[in-house]
mmCIF file with all atom_site columns, C-alpha atoms in Angstrom:
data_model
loop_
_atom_site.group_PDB
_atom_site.id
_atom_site.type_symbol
_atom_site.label_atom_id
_atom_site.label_alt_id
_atom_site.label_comp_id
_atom_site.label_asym_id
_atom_site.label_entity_id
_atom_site.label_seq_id
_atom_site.pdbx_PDB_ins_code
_atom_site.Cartn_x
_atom_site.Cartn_y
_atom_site.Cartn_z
_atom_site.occupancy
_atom_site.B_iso_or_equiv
_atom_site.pdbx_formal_charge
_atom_site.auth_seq_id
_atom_site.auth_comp_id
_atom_site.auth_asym_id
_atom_site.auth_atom_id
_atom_site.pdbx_PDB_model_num
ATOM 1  C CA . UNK A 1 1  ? -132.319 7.169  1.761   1.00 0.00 ? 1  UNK A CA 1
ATOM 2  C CA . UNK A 1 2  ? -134.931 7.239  4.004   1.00 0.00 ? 2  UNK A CA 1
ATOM 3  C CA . UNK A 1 3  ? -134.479 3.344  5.006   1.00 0.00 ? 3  UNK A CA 1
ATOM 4  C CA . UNK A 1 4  ? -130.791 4.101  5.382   1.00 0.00 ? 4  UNK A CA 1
ATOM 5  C CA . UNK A 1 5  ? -131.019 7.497  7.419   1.00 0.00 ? 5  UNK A CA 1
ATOM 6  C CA . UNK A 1 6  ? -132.745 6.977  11.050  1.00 0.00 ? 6  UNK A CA 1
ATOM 7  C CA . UNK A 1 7  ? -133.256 10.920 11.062  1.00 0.00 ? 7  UNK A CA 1
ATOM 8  C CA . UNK A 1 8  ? -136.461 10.700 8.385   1.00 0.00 ? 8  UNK A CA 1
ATOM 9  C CA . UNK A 1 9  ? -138.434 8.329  10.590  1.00 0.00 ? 9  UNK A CA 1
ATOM 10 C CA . UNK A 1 10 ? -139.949 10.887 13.343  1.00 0.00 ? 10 UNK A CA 1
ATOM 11 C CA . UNK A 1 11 ? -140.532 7.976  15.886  1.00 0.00 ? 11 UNK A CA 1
ATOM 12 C CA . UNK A 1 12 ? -136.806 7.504  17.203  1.00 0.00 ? 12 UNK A CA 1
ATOM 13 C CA . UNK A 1 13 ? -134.577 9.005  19.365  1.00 0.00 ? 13 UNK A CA 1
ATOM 14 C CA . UNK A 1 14 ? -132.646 10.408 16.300  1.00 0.00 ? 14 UNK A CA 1
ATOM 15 C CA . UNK A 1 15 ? -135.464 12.558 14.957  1.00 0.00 ? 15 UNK A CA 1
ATOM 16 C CA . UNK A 1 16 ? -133.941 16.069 14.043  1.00 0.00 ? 16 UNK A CA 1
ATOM 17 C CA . UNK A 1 17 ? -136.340 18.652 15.599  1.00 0.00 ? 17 UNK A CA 1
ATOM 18 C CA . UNK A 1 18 ? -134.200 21.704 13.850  1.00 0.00 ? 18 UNK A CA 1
ATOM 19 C CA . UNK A 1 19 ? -133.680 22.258 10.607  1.00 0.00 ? 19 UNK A CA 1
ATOM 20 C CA . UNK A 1 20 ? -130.190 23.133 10.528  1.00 0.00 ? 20 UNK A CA 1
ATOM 21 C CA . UNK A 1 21 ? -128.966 19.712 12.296  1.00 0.00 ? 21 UNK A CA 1
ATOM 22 C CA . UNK A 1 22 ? -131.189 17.794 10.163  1.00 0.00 ? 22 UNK A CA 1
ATOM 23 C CA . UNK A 1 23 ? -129.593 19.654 6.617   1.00 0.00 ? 23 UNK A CA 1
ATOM 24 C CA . UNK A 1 24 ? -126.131 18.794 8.111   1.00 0.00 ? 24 UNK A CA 1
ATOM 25 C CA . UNK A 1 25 ? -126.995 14.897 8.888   1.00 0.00 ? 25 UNK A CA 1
ATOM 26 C CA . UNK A 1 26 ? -127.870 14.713 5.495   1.00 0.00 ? 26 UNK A CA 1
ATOM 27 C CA . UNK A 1 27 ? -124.968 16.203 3.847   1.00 0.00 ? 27 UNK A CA 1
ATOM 28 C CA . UNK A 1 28 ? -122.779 13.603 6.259   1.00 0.00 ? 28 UNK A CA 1
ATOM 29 C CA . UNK A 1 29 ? -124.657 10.755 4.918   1.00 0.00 ? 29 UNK A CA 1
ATOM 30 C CA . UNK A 1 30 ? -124.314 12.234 1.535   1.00 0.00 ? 30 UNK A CA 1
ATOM 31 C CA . UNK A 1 31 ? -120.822 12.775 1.921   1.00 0.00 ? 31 UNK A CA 1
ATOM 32 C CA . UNK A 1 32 ? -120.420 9.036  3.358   1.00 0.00 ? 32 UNK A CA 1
ATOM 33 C CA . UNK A 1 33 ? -122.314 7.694  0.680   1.00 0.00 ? 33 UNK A CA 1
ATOM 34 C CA . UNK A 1 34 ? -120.635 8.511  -1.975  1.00 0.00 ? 34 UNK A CA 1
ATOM 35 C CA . UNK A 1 35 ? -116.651 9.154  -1.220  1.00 0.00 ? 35 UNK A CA 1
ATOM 36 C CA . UNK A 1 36 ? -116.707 6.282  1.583   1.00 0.00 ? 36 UNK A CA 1
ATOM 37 C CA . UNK A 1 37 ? -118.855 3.525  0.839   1.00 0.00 ? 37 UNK A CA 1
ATOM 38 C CA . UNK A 1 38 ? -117.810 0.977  -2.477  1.00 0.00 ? 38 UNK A CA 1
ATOM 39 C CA . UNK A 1 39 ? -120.714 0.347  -4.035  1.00 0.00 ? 39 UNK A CA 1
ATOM 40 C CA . UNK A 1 40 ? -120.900 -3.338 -5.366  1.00 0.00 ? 40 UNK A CA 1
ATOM 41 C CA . UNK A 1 41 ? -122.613 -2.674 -9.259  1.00 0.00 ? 41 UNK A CA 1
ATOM 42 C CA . UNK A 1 42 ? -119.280 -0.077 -9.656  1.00 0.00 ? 42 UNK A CA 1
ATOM 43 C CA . UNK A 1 43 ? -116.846 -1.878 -7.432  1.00 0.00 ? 43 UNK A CA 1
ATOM 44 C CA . UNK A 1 44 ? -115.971 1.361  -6.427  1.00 0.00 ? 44 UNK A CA 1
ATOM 45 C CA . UNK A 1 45 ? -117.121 4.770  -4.817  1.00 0.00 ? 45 UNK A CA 1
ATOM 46 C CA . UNK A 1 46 ? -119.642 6.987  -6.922  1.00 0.00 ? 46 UNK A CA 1
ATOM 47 C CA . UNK A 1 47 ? -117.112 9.772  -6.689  1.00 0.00 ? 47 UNK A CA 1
ATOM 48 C CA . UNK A 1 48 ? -114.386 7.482  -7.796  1.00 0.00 ? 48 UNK A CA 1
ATOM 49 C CA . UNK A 1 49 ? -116.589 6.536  -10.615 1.00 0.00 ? 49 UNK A CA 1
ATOM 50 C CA . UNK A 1 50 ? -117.476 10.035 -11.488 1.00 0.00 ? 50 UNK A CA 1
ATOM 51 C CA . UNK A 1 51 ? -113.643 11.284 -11.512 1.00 0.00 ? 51 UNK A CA 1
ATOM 52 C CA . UNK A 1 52 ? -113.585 13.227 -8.385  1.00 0.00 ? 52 UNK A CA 1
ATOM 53 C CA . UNK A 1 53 ? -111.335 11.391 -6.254  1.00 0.00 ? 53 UNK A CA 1
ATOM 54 C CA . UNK A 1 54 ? -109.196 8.500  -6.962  1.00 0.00 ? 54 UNK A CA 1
ATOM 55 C CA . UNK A 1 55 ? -109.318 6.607  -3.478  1.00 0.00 ? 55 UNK A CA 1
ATOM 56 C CA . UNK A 1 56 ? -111.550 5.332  -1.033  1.00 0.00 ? 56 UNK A CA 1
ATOM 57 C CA . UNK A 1 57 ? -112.130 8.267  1.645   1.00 0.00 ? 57 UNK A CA 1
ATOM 58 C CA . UNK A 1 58 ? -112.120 7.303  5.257   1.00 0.00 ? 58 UNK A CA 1
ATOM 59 C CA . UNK A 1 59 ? -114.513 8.755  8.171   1.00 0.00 ? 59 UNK A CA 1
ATOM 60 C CA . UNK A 1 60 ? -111.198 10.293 9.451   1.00 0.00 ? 60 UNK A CA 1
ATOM 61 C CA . UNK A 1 61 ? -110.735 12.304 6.101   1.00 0.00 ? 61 UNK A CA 1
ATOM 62 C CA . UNK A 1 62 ? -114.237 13.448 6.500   1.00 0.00 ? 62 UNK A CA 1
ATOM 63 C CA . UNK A 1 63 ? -113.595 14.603 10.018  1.00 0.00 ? 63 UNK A CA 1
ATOM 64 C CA . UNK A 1 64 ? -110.704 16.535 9.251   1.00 0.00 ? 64 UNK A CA 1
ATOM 65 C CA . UNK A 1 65 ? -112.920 18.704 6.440   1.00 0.00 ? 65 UNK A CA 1
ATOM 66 C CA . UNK A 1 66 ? -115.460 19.613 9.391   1.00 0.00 ? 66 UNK A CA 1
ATOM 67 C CA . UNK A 1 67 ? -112.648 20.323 12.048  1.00 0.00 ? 67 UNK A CA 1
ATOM 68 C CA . UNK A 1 68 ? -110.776 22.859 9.037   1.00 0.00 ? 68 UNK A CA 1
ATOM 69 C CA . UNK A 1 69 ? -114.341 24.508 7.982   1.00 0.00 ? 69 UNK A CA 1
ATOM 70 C CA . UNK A 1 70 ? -114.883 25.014 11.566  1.00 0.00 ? 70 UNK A CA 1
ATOM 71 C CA . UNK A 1 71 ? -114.563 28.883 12.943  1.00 0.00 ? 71 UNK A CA 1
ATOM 72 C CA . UNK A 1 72 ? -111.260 29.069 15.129  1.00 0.00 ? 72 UNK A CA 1
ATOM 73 C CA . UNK A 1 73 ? -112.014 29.860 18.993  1.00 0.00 ? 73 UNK A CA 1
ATOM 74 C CA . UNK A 1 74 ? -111.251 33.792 19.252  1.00 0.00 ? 74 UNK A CA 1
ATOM 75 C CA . UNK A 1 75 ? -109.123 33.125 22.284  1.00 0.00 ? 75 UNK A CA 1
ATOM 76 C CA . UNK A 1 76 ? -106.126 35.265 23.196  1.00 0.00 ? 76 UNK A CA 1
ATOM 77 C CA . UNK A 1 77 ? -102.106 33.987 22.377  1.00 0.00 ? 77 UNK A CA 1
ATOM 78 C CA . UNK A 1 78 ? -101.159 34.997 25.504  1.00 0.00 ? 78 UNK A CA 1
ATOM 79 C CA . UNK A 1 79 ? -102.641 35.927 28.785  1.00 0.00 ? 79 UNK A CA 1
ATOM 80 C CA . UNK A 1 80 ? -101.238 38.489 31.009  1.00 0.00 ? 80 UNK A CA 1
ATOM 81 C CA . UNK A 1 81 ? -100.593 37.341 34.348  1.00 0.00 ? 81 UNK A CA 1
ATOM 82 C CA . UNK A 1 82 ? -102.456 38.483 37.549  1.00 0.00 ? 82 UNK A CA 1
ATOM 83 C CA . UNK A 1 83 ? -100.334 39.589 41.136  1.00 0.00 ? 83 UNK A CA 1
ATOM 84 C CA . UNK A 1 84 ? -101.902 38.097 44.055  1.00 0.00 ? 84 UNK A CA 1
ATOM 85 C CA . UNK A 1 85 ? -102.450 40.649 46.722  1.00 0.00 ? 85 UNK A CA 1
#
């Protein structure tokens, strides 16, 4: 992982200096890893192998799980109209 994952290697630009952005590069390359990637000793994903999912994700699927999990702006339907004076 670490030869795979620029973000363990503290000289480079893409050195995570907080925790929390760090924990979520991880879980992309995680996620990457093993619902995107075919793996060539299975010929398939790891979590096509393991039963979880019968196709080949793409990084568009995975983009469309962050964009749903992510809070909704708290922004107004409607907004009420101002006279000019």
């Amino acid at each position: 992982m670490r030869m795979s994952m620029r973000r363990f290697t503290r000289l480079t630009n893409a050195f995570s200096k907080k925790v929390e952005n760090h924990a979520w590069s991880v879980s992309l390359h995680f996620m990457h890893y093993n619902f995107c990637r075919k793996h060539m000793s299975l010929g398939k994903t790891p979590a096509m192998a393991a039963g979880v999912t019968d196709r080949v994700w793409t990084l568009e699927d995975i983009l469309n799980l962050v964009d749903d999990a992510a809070p909704k702006p708290n922004r107004p339907k409607t907004y009420k109209r101002r006279d000019s004076e």
